[in-house]
Tab-separated table of C-alpha atoms in Angstrom:
chain	number	residue	atom	x	y	z
I	1	MET	CA	141.405	95.176	-115.133
I	2	THR	CA	139.272	92.206	-114.114
I	3	ALA	CA	141.626	90.051	-116.105
I	4	GLY	CA	144.603	91.790	-114.516
I	5	LEU	CA	143.410	90.957	-111.013
I	6	ALA	CA	142.616	87.429	-112.079
I	7	ILE	CA	146.274	86.893	-112.934
I	8	LEU	CA	147.057	86.628	-109.229
I	9	ARG	CA	144.569	84.120	-107.978
I	10	ASN	CA	144.277	80.919	-106.026
I	11	LEU	CA	143.480	77.550	-107.545
I	12	SER	CA	141.075	75.396	-105.559
I	13	TRP	CA	140.919	71.678	-106.156
I	14	PRO	CA	137.995	69.272	-105.518
I	15	LEU	CA	139.700	67.618	-102.572
I	16	ARG	CA	137.747	66.524	-99.552
I	17	LYS	CA	139.226	63.652	-97.553
I	18	LYS	CA	142.924	63.380	-98.142
I	19	ARG	CA	145.014	60.287	-97.745
I	20	SER	CA	148.273	61.184	-96.050
I	21	ILE	CA	151.475	60.591	-97.921
I	22	GLY	CA	154.655	60.189	-95.905
I	23	GLU	CA	158.056	61.565	-96.663
I	24	ALA	CA	161.173	59.875	-95.375
I	25	GLY	CA	163.184	63.070	-95.504
I	26	VAL	CA	165.378	64.272	-92.639
I	27	ASN	CA	166.684	67.658	-91.521
I	28	GLN	CA	167.946	69.621	-94.466
I	29	LYS	CA	171.480	71.033	-94.354
I	30	VAL	CA	173.294	72.777	-97.147
I	31	GLU	CA	176.531	70.957	-97.957
I	32	ARG	CA	178.288	71.467	-101.259
I	33	LYS	CA	181.173	69.956	-103.169
I	34	LYS	CA	181.810	69.915	-106.897
I	35	TYR	CA	182.113	66.408	-108.271
I	36	SER	CA	184.618	65.509	-110.954
I	37	LEU	CA	182.916	63.540	-113.682
I	38	SER	CA	184.610	62.125	-116.747
I	39	VAL	CA	181.721	63.066	-118.972
I	40	LYS	CA	180.988	65.766	-121.491
I	41	GLU	CA	179.049	68.831	-120.394
I	42	ARG	CA	175.751	67.234	-121.389
I	43	LYS	CA	175.121	63.562	-121.938
I	44	SER	CA	171.726	61.981	-122.383
I	45	SER	CA	170.434	58.431	-122.333
I	46	LYS	CA	166.940	57.154	-123.012
I	47	ILE	CA	165.265	54.830	-120.540
I	48	LYS	CA	162.069	52.933	-121.168
I	49	ASN	CA	159.522	53.176	-118.354
I	50	ASP	CA	156.804	50.817	-117.182
I	51	SER	CA	154.137	52.174	-119.503
I	52	GLY	CA	156.271	51.815	-122.617
I	53	SER	CA	157.295	55.494	-122.789
I	54	LEU	CA	160.894	56.608	-123.178
I	55	GLY	CA	162.403	58.442	-120.220
I	56	ASN	CA	165.366	60.730	-120.784
I	57	LEU	CA	168.277	61.139	-118.344
I	58	GLU	CA	170.673	64.047	-118.846
I	59	ILE	CA	173.811	65.089	-117.014
I	60	VAL	CA	174.081	68.856	-116.774
I	61	ALA	CA	177.343	70.428	-115.619
I	62	PRO	CA	176.860	74.182	-115.182
I	63	SER	CA	180.048	76.137	-114.549
I	64	THR	CA	178.872	77.762	-111.309
I	65	SER	CA	177.057	74.905	-109.593
I	66	ASP	CA	177.191	71.255	-108.656
I	67	VAL	CA	176.668	68.696	-111.379
I	68	GLU	CA	172.943	68.316	-111.953
I	69	PHE	CA	171.093	65.299	-113.298
I	70	LYS	CA	167.832	65.808	-115.174
I	71	TYR	CA	165.348	63.012	-115.777
I	72	ASN	CA	162.277	63.538	-117.988
I	73	TRP	CA	159.415	61.073	-117.581
I	74	PRO	CA	156.618	61.004	-120.192
I	75	VAL	CA	153.341	59.437	-119.027
I	76	GLU	CA	151.193	58.319	-121.940
I	77	ARG	CA	147.394	58.652	-121.783
I	78	PHE	CA	147.668	60.159	-118.319
I	79	VAL	CA	143.973	60.299	-117.362
I	80	LYS	CA	143.360	56.710	-118.493
I	81	GLN	CA	146.344	55.502	-116.500
I	82	VAL	CA	145.078	57.294	-113.392
I	83	LYS	CA	141.758	55.465	-113.631
I	84	ALA	CA	143.359	52.104	-114.385
I	85	CYS	CA	146.308	52.141	-111.954
I	86	LYS	CA	146.277	50.221	-108.685
I	87	GLY	CA	146.784	51.530	-105.167
I	88	ASN	CA	150.531	51.953	-105.576
I	89	GLY	CA	150.029	54.603	-108.280
I	90	ILE	CA	152.138	54.983	-111.421
I	91	THR	CA	155.910	54.501	-111.403
I	92	SER	CA	158.660	55.275	-113.878
I	93	ASN	CA	161.419	52.880	-114.742
I	94	THR	CA	164.581	53.161	-112.679
I	95	PHE	CA	167.497	55.369	-113.693
I	96	LYS	CA	171.047	55.184	-112.354
I	97	ILE	CA	173.445	57.931	-111.303
I	98	ASN	CA	177.139	57.188	-110.812
I	99	VAL	CA	179.355	59.830	-109.242
I	100	ASN	CA	182.677	59.609	-107.341
I	101	GLY	CA	182.409	55.892	-106.729
I	102	ILE	CA	178.805	56.062	-105.546
I	103	SER	CA	176.180	54.258	-107.632
I	104	THR	CA	172.564	55.156	-106.867
I	105	THR	CA	169.327	53.937	-108.444
I	106	TRP	CA	166.253	56.170	-108.555
I	107	LYS	CA	162.719	56.278	-109.857
I	108	LEU	CA	159.765	58.668	-109.918
I	109	SER	CA	156.239	57.755	-108.908
I	110	LEU	CA	152.799	59.345	-108.995
I	111	GLN	CA	150.342	59.035	-106.122
I	112	PHE	CA	146.804	60.415	-106.108
I	113	TRP	CA	144.359	61.921	-103.655
I	114	VAL	CA	140.897	60.398	-103.235
I	115	ASP	CA	137.580	62.164	-102.669
I	116	GLY	CA	134.902	61.378	-100.107
I	117	GLN	CA	133.566	58.514	-102.212
I	118	GLY	CA	136.998	56.950	-102.589
I	119	SER	CA	137.376	57.971	-106.235
I	120	ARG	CA	140.915	58.722	-107.354
I	121	LEU	CA	141.561	62.353	-108.386
I	122	ALA	CA	143.849	63.114	-111.324
I	123	ASN	CA	144.431	66.691	-110.207
I	124	PRO	CA	146.599	67.540	-108.403
I	125	ALA	CA	148.981	64.600	-108.689
I	126	VAL	CA	151.665	63.892	-106.109
I	127	LEU	CA	155.048	63.461	-107.799
I	128	CYS	CA	157.566	61.541	-105.640
I	129	LEU	CA	161.329	61.060	-105.852
I	130	ASN	CA	162.467	57.672	-104.540
I	131	LEU	CA	165.899	56.179	-103.925
I	132	VAL	CA	165.608	52.434	-104.592
I	133	GLY	CA	169.208	51.257	-104.366
I	134	CYS	CA	172.767	52.287	-103.520
I	135	ARG	CA	176.234	50.808	-104.000
I	136	VAL	CA	179.001	52.480	-101.984
I	137	ALA	CA	182.114	51.199	-100.228
I	138	THR	CA	181.501	53.117	-96.981
I	139	GLY	CA	178.503	55.056	-95.742
I	140	GLN	CA	178.522	58.744	-96.634
I	141	ASP	CA	176.417	61.697	-95.509
I	142	VAL	CA	175.184	63.636	-98.530
I	143	THR	CA	172.650	66.300	-99.365
I	144	VAL	CA	170.232	65.588	-102.213
I	145	LYS	CA	169.055	68.772	-103.897
I	146	TYR	CA	166.035	68.324	-106.152
I	147	LYS	CA	163.163	70.119	-107.855
I	148	PHE	CA	160.199	68.874	-109.847
I	149	GLY	CA	158.677	70.191	-113.059
I	150	ILE	CA	155.985	69.581	-115.660
I	151	TYR	CA	156.121	70.326	-119.385
I	152	ASN	CA	153.964	73.181	-120.713
I	153	GLN	CA	152.704	72.292	-124.194
I	154	ASN	CA	151.929	75.952	-124.962
I	155	SER	CA	155.266	77.515	-124.032
I	156	LYS	CA	157.254	74.382	-124.952
I	157	GLU	CA	159.170	74.687	-121.702
I	158	PHE	CA	159.232	72.941	-118.335
I	159	GLU	CA	157.567	74.698	-115.413
I	160	MET	CA	160.078	73.948	-112.669
I	161	GLY	CA	159.195	74.302	-109.003
I	162	SER	CA	161.424	75.541	-106.201
I	163	ALA	CA	164.466	73.572	-105.084
I	164	ASN	CA	164.351	71.363	-101.987
I	165	LYS	CA	167.090	69.613	-100.037
I	166	ALA	CA	167.222	66.431	-97.985
I	167	SER	CA	170.194	65.132	-95.977
I	168	ILE	CA	170.544	61.351	-96.120
I	169	MET	CA	173.069	58.613	-95.350
I	170	LEU	CA	174.099	56.718	-98.486
I	171	GLU	CA	174.935	53.106	-97.692
I	172	GLU	CA	174.517	49.678	-99.258
I	173	MET	CA	170.778	49.166	-99.687
I	174	ASP	CA	168.133	47.635	-101.919
I	175	LYS	CA	165.012	49.068	-100.342
I	176	LEU	CA	162.933	52.060	-101.365
I	177	GLN	CA	163.509	55.342	-99.545
I	178	SER	CA	161.306	58.377	-100.187
I	179	ILE	CA	163.392	61.525	-100.617
I	180	GLY	CA	160.685	64.096	-101.340
I	181	TYR	CA	157.357	64.806	-103.014
I	182	LYS	CA	155.337	67.700	-104.395
I	183	ASN	CA	151.732	68.329	-105.399
I	184	ILE	CA	151.663	69.106	-109.113
I	185	ALA	CA	148.647	71.035	-110.425
I	186	ILE	CA	147.678	69.807	-113.890
I	187	SER	CA	145.710	71.705	-116.519
I	188	ASP	CA	144.960	71.472	-120.247
I	189	LYS	CA	148.223	73.221	-121.146
I	190	HIS	CA	150.146	70.221	-119.812
I	191	LEU	CA	148.359	67.635	-121.979
I	192	ASP	CA	149.276	67.064	-125.600
I	193	SER	CA	146.792	66.006	-128.276
I	194	GLY	CA	147.157	62.355	-127.233
I	195	GLY	CA	146.604	63.031	-123.536
I	196	ASP	CA	150.286	62.543	-122.650
I	197	ILE	CA	152.113	64.444	-119.894
I	198	MET	CA	155.834	64.964	-119.330
I	199	PHE	CA	157.199	65.215	-115.765
I	200	SER	CA	160.759	66.143	-114.871
I	201	VAL	CA	163.110	66.099	-111.911
I	202	ARG	CA	166.495	67.795	-111.512
I	203	LEU	CA	168.731	66.533	-108.748
I	204	SER	CA	172.274	66.927	-107.425
I	205	ILE	CA	174.122	64.758	-104.927
I	206	ILE	CA	176.304	67.029	-102.808
I	207	HIS	CA	179.029	65.681	-100.547
I	208	LYS	CA	181.222	68.109	-98.635
I	209	GLU	CA	184.553	66.962	-97.274
I	210	GLU	CA	185.952	69.097	-94.488
I	211	GLU	CA	189.620	69.937	-94.844
I	212	PRO	CA	191.367	69.667	-91.465
I	213	HIS	CA	193.584	72.742	-91.936
I	214	SER	CA	192.150	75.007	-94.591
I	215	LEU	CA	192.453	78.779	-94.584
I	216	SER	CA	188.707	78.977	-94.010
I	217	SER	CA	188.744	76.721	-90.933
I	218	ASP	CA	191.824	78.427	-89.484
I	219	LEU	CA	190.297	81.893	-89.820
I	220	SER	CA	187.032	80.625	-88.364
I	221	SER	CA	188.890	79.541	-85.217
I	222	LEU	CA	189.935	83.168	-84.653
I	223	ILE	CA	186.367	84.192	-83.793
I	224	ASN	CA	186.193	84.619	-79.999
I	225	ASP	CA	189.959	84.175	-79.695
I	226	GLN	CA	190.734	86.212	-76.582
I	227	LYS	CA	194.466	86.433	-77.217
I	228	SER	CA	194.273	88.086	-80.627
I	229	ALA	CA	190.862	89.817	-80.680
I	230	ASP	CA	190.828	93.604	-80.267
I	231	CYS	CA	187.124	94.321	-80.780
I	232	ILE	CA	183.803	93.222	-79.334
I	233	LEU	CA	180.823	92.840	-81.649
I	234	GLN	CA	177.388	92.782	-80.033
I	235	ALA	CA	173.902	92.131	-81.403
I	236	GLY	CA	171.009	91.592	-79.053
I	237	ASP	CA	172.195	89.496	-76.107
I	238	LYS	CA	175.105	87.910	-78.024
I	239	THR	CA	178.701	89.138	-78.175
I	240	TRP	CA	181.734	88.008	-80.175
I	241	GLN	CA	185.401	88.840	-79.763
I	242	VAL	CA	186.632	89.764	-83.223
I	243	HIS	CA	189.429	91.523	-85.087
I	244	SER	CA	188.979	95.071	-86.334
I	245	ASN	CA	191.510	94.627	-89.156
I	246	ILE	CA	189.556	91.643	-90.573
I	247	LEU	CA	186.243	93.502	-90.311
I	248	ALA	CA	187.741	96.569	-91.997
I	249	ALA	CA	189.398	94.553	-94.769
I	250	ARG	CA	186.204	92.684	-95.629
I	251	SER	CA	183.606	95.426	-95.285
I	252	PRO	CA	184.055	99.097	-96.221
I	253	VAL	CA	181.184	99.927	-93.884
I	254	PHE	CA	182.938	98.388	-90.884
I	255	ALA	CA	186.135	100.097	-92.015
I	256	LYS	CA	184.431	103.490	-92.003
I	257	GLN	CA	182.861	102.939	-88.578
I	258	LEU	CA	186.163	101.911	-87.026
I	259	SER	CA	187.928	104.844	-88.679
I	260	GLU	CA	185.336	107.288	-87.335
I	261	LEU	CA	185.873	105.808	-83.906
I	262	ASP	CA	189.535	106.819	-84.009
I	263	GLU	CA	188.721	110.225	-85.461
I	264	ASN	CA	186.356	110.911	-82.560
I	265	ASN	CA	189.276	110.351	-80.149
I	266	ILE	CA	187.540	107.470	-78.438
I	267	ASN	CA	190.853	105.610	-78.423
I	268	ARG	CA	192.381	107.614	-75.602
I	269	LYS	CA	194.220	106.526	-72.532
I	270	ILE	CA	192.769	106.998	-69.095
I	271	SER	CA	195.099	107.492	-66.145
I	272	THR	CA	195.512	104.489	-63.879
I	273	THR	CA	194.470	104.315	-60.228
I	274	SER	CA	195.354	102.047	-57.353
I	275	GLU	CA	192.482	99.708	-58.234
I	276	THR	CA	191.582	98.250	-61.616
I	277	SER	CA	188.386	99.754	-63.015
I	278	VAL	CA	186.635	100.008	-66.337
I	279	SER	CA	185.522	103.147	-68.160
I	280	LEU	CA	183.101	103.071	-71.107
I	281	VAL	CA	182.997	105.802	-73.733
I	282	GLN	CA	180.341	105.605	-76.475
I	283	ALA	CA	179.693	107.323	-79.778
I	284	ASN	CA	176.845	106.950	-82.235
I	285	ILE	CA	178.067	106.045	-85.706
I	286	GLY	CA	175.395	105.440	-88.322
I	287	ASN	CA	172.720	103.126	-86.966
I	288	ASN	CA	175.135	101.439	-84.548
I	289	ILE	CA	176.792	102.291	-81.274
I	290	VAL	CA	180.581	102.211	-81.178
I	291	SER	CA	182.223	102.088	-77.752
I	292	ARG	CA	185.692	102.022	-76.226
I	293	VAL	CA	186.108	99.941	-73.080
I	294	VAL	CA	189.187	101.264	-71.233
I	295	ASP	CA	190.898	99.177	-68.526
I	296	LYS	CA	192.762	100.990	-65.749
I	297	GLU	CA	195.839	99.036	-64.675
I	298	ASP	CA	196.468	98.240	-61.021
I	299	THR	CA	199.358	100.398	-59.721
I	300	HIS	CA	200.464	97.804	-57.147
I	301	ASP	CA	203.866	96.378	-57.945
I	302	ASN	CA	203.488	92.827	-59.082
I	303	GLU	CA	206.243	91.322	-61.167
I	304	HIS	CA	204.160	88.280	-62.035
I	305	LYS	CA	201.115	90.191	-63.229
I	306	VAL	CA	200.197	89.642	-66.898
I	307	PRO	CA	199.717	93.016	-68.634
I	308	ARG	CA	196.143	93.581	-69.748
I	309	LYS	CA	195.107	95.225	-72.989
I	310	GLU	CA	194.703	98.929	-72.597
I	311	SER	CA	191.450	99.127	-74.519
I	312	THR	CA	188.946	97.160	-76.570
I	313	GLN	CA	186.621	98.605	-79.180
I	314	LYS	CA	182.974	97.637	-79.002
I	315	LEU	CA	180.536	97.760	-81.886
I	316	VAL	CA	176.841	97.257	-81.106
I	317	ILE	CA	174.591	96.378	-84.050
I	318	THR	CA	171.007	97.318	-83.266
I	319	ASP	CA	169.191	96.788	-86.554
I	320	LEU	CA	169.899	93.091	-87.303
I	321	PRO	CA	168.967	89.893	-85.427
I	322	SER	CA	171.805	88.254	-83.528
I	323	ASP	CA	171.559	85.001	-85.540
I	324	THR	CA	171.938	86.962	-88.777
I	325	VAL	CA	174.945	88.852	-87.404
I	326	GLU	CA	176.554	85.554	-86.387
I	327	GLU	CA	176.130	84.218	-89.920
I	328	LEU	CA	177.405	87.531	-91.318
I	329	LEU	CA	180.471	87.255	-89.117
I	330	ARG	CA	181.081	83.665	-90.229
I	331	TYR	CA	181.021	84.792	-93.848
I	332	ILE	CA	183.438	87.666	-93.165
I	333	TYR	CA	185.986	85.264	-91.677
I	334	THR	CA	185.521	82.217	-93.916
I	335	ASP	CA	183.973	83.549	-97.155
I	336	ASN	CA	181.262	80.919	-96.701
I	337	SER	CA	177.739	80.863	-95.313
I	338	THR	CA	176.445	77.434	-94.330
I	339	HIS	CA	173.003	78.611	-93.232
I	340	VAL	CA	172.048	80.918	-96.055
I	341	ASP	CA	168.898	78.841	-96.561
I	342	THR	CA	167.743	79.715	-93.026
I	343	TYR	CA	168.632	83.418	-92.981
I	344	SER	CA	168.524	84.314	-96.678
I	345	HIS	CA	166.114	87.247	-96.301
I	346	THR	CA	167.877	88.992	-93.427
I	347	LEU	CA	171.316	88.054	-94.776
I	348	LEU	CA	170.432	89.732	-98.066
I	349	ALA	CA	169.661	92.930	-96.162
I	350	ALA	CA	172.838	92.589	-94.084
I	351	SER	CA	175.066	91.929	-97.104
I	352	ASP	CA	173.659	95.009	-98.807
I	353	GLN	CA	174.066	97.144	-95.684
I	354	TYR	CA	177.699	96.099	-95.096
I	355	GLN	CA	178.610	95.946	-98.801
I	356	LEU	CA	179.510	92.267	-99.067
I	357	PRO	CA	178.795	91.476	-102.743
I	358	GLY	CA	179.819	87.818	-102.502
I	359	LEU	CA	177.345	87.086	-99.727
I	360	LYS	CA	174.684	89.117	-101.483
I	361	LEU	CA	175.110	87.062	-104.648
I	362	HIS	CA	174.922	83.854	-102.604
I	363	CYS	CA	171.627	84.984	-101.046
I	364	GLU	CA	170.239	86.018	-104.437
I	365	LYS	CA	171.095	82.640	-105.926
I	366	HIS	CA	169.415	80.766	-103.076
I	367	LEU	CA	166.263	82.892	-103.251
I	368	ALA	CA	166.065	82.507	-107.035
I	369	GLU	CA	166.327	78.718	-106.719
I	370	ASN	CA	163.538	78.601	-104.144
I	371	LEU	CA	160.849	80.774	-105.716
I	372	SER	CA	157.303	79.566	-105.166
I	373	PRO	CA	153.791	80.999	-105.597
I	374	LEU	CA	153.728	81.714	-101.852
I	375	ASN	CA	156.991	83.662	-101.596
I	376	VAL	CA	157.457	85.257	-105.026
I	377	ALA	CA	155.846	88.550	-103.926
I	378	GLU	CA	158.131	88.890	-100.896
I	379	ILE	CA	161.236	88.007	-102.912
I	380	LEU	CA	160.250	90.413	-105.692
I	381	LEU	CA	159.944	93.230	-103.162
I	382	LEU	CA	163.291	92.291	-101.583
I	383	SER	CA	164.989	92.311	-104.981
I	384	ASP	CA	163.667	95.794	-105.707
I	385	ASP	CA	164.503	97.167	-102.255
I	386	PHE	CA	168.116	95.982	-102.391
I	387	LYS	CA	168.664	96.512	-106.143
I	388	CYS	CA	169.168	92.840	-107.001
I	389	GLU	CA	168.527	93.105	-110.734
I	390	ALA	CA	169.221	89.450	-111.561
I	391	LEU	CA	166.924	88.233	-108.776
I	392	LYS	CA	164.228	90.691	-109.816
I	393	LYS	CA	164.406	89.509	-113.418
I	394	THR	CA	164.124	85.891	-112.275
I	395	ALA	CA	161.165	86.660	-110.009
I	396	LEU	CA	159.305	88.501	-112.786
I	397	ALA	CA	159.960	85.617	-115.178
I	398	TYR	CA	158.599	83.235	-112.545
I	399	CYS	CA	155.431	85.336	-112.283
I	400	LYS	CA	154.970	85.141	-116.032
I	401	GLU	CA	155.495	81.381	-116.206
I	402	ASN	CA	153.483	80.442	-113.114
I	403	HIS	CA	150.804	83.145	-112.813
I	404	SER	CA	148.036	80.534	-112.771
I	405	TYR	CA	149.247	79.331	-109.368
I	406	ILE	CA	149.850	82.720	-107.746
I	407	MET	CA	147.290	84.084	-105.309
I	408	LYS	CA	146.984	87.809	-104.671
I	409	ASP	CA	147.747	87.590	-100.951
I	410	SER	CA	148.971	90.109	-98.385
I	411	GLY	CA	152.398	90.152	-100.022
I	412	TRP	CA	151.005	91.398	-103.298
I	413	LYS	CA	148.739	93.874	-101.518
I	414	LYS	CA	151.807	95.250	-99.745
I	415	ILE	CA	153.586	95.746	-103.071
I	416	GLU	CA	150.474	97.342	-104.569
I	417	GLU	CA	150.243	99.879	-101.738
I	418	GLU	CA	153.925	100.560	-101.021
I	419	ASN	CA	155.465	100.120	-104.460
I	420	PRO	CA	152.756	100.515	-107.142
I	421	SER	CA	155.309	100.880	-109.924
I	422	LEU	CA	156.733	97.440	-109.082
I	423	PHE	CA	153.226	95.980	-108.998
I	424	SER	CA	152.516	97.452	-112.421
I	425	GLU	CA	155.792	96.036	-113.709
I	426	ALA	CA	154.801	92.567	-112.496
I	427	ILE	CA	151.358	92.802	-114.096
I	428	SER	CA	152.755	94.146	-117.359
I	429	THR	CA	155.308	91.336	-117.445
I	430	VAL	CA	152.548	88.731	-117.200
I	431	ALA	CA	150.100	90.485	-119.511
I	432	PRO	CA	151.454	93.713	-121.063
I	433	ASP	CA	148.125	94.949	-122.450
I	434	ILE	CA	145.998	94.669	-119.306
I	435	CYS	CA	146.723	97.729	-117.185
I	436	ASP	CA	148.745	100.855	-117.884
I	437	LYS	CA	147.093	103.241	-115.397
I	438	HIS	CA	147.846	101.600	-112.071
I	439	GLN	CA	149.327	104.766	-110.567
I	440	ASP	CA	146.089	106.649	-111.302
I	441	CYS	CA	144.121	103.944	-109.492
I	442	ILE	CA	146.282	104.249	-106.394
I	443	GLU	CA	146.110	108.049	-106.333
I	444	LYS	CA	142.326	107.932	-106.443
I	445	GLY	CA	142.422	105.723	-103.360
I	446	GLY	CA	139.649	103.473	-104.589
I	447	ASN	CA	139.368	99.810	-105.321
I	448	ARG	CA	141.253	98.959	-108.506
I	449	TYR	CA	138.561	96.661	-109.784
I	450	ASN	CA	135.787	99.219	-109.286
I	451	THR	CA	137.942	101.944	-110.811
I	452	GLU	CA	138.547	99.887	-113.922
I	453	VAL	CA	134.856	98.940	-114.195
I	454	GLU	CA	133.902	102.607	-114.057
I	455	ARG	CA	136.504	103.474	-116.660
I	456	LYS	CA	135.300	100.768	-119.041
I	457	GLN	CA	131.676	101.842	-118.567
I	458	LYS	CA	132.597	105.409	-119.497
I	459	GLU	CA	134.442	104.164	-122.569
I	460	ARG	CA	131.380	102.147	-123.651
I	461	LYS	CA	129.146	105.194	-123.222
I	462	LYS	CA	131.492	107.302	-125.304
I	463	SER	CA	131.611	104.669	-128.019
I	464	LEU	CA	127.783	104.452	-128.057
I	465	LEU	CA	127.443	108.232	-128.285
I	466	LYS	CA	129.853	108.324	-131.213
I	467	LYS	CA	127.981	105.495	-132.874
I	468	PHE	CA	124.586	107.194	-132.746
I	469	SER	CA	125.745	110.783	-133.115
């Protein structure tokens, strides 16, 4: 069990004074467009870097994502190069990416922390992605999506980190621009027999062109359209004028709530009086409050008076933040969510609650692409709570591949206490033979480590008694 608990631990590095490293990134926005490339699904080219090693650039065109470029950078005799390099660190050779008339030139670089005595530290290394040149007819706003990795000599696979995004303006330039960086922890498993290390970066250049009159944009303009809306949606202090037929068509949950509203006879007429007044009738449906706001028409004769709608349904959502509901509403109307990176956790819950499988899949994909040692516990619990099997499988695989970097923090303690079977599944995925009695430990209410120590001591005593009996 000691080994089992050690699986989720924190790595501490001998860093004292740190030299700051800047990042010329800007606000990150998710913008996507598939690029048409006249290339085969995978195409590779070898590039020689400054140290004489061969770098490898690949073009990867997955069927469900933007075209992705992968560049592998081998660094020969890594430790020796760290000691011998100058203040500007170690750099790869440049590699070029050409897509849709835009030619960009990139390179990777390694920077290093220094200790209190000014000595350069080889671990962790700071891997940087730099744009060094661009050729484009007119300036274009794009989003660069990237993630770094390092080759594991034991598993023979790359350990890829979480994806990051940076929004930049591509224009004619021949000066270096830092796009992003990441601290890479290095251990013996990353070094081959000759002391070489292989780094990797995967990046996509995403440019979204807005269509002036698409179905998506036209439907989006209907939100808060007073002339056609027949329903008010409220969450917190925000309200939106929406269309009950669109809500019902997109979500079976909304459809059921609106149907129950009619069945409860909330849609009834109220007799008019000499003065216009408003009557509110409410009914509790599920976790939400559904209301009917009824307008009483003025009985004064007025030929020029514009008839008012007799009634407007009102749906109050009480269990979701208003920002999440706004993004949910945008998806219902446009089949697109532009801020899934900001609200992915609450949107996942909302998409499950209102049975929107497309949005749910979008959230799952984003969370899977952004797994890290700090959030993997929370995402694993989310995947189990909302029955996201693909996301759960990805999170467990991430635990297995990156367990050396995962600390047993409050997220893991929450899983251990609230969902011990999931905790056991995570541990057994990383190391199947370590612990098979986690449920017993929880039921005893004691510390797992102490429980396992006691169990092992009893087993040793039994084995000794058998030996001398």
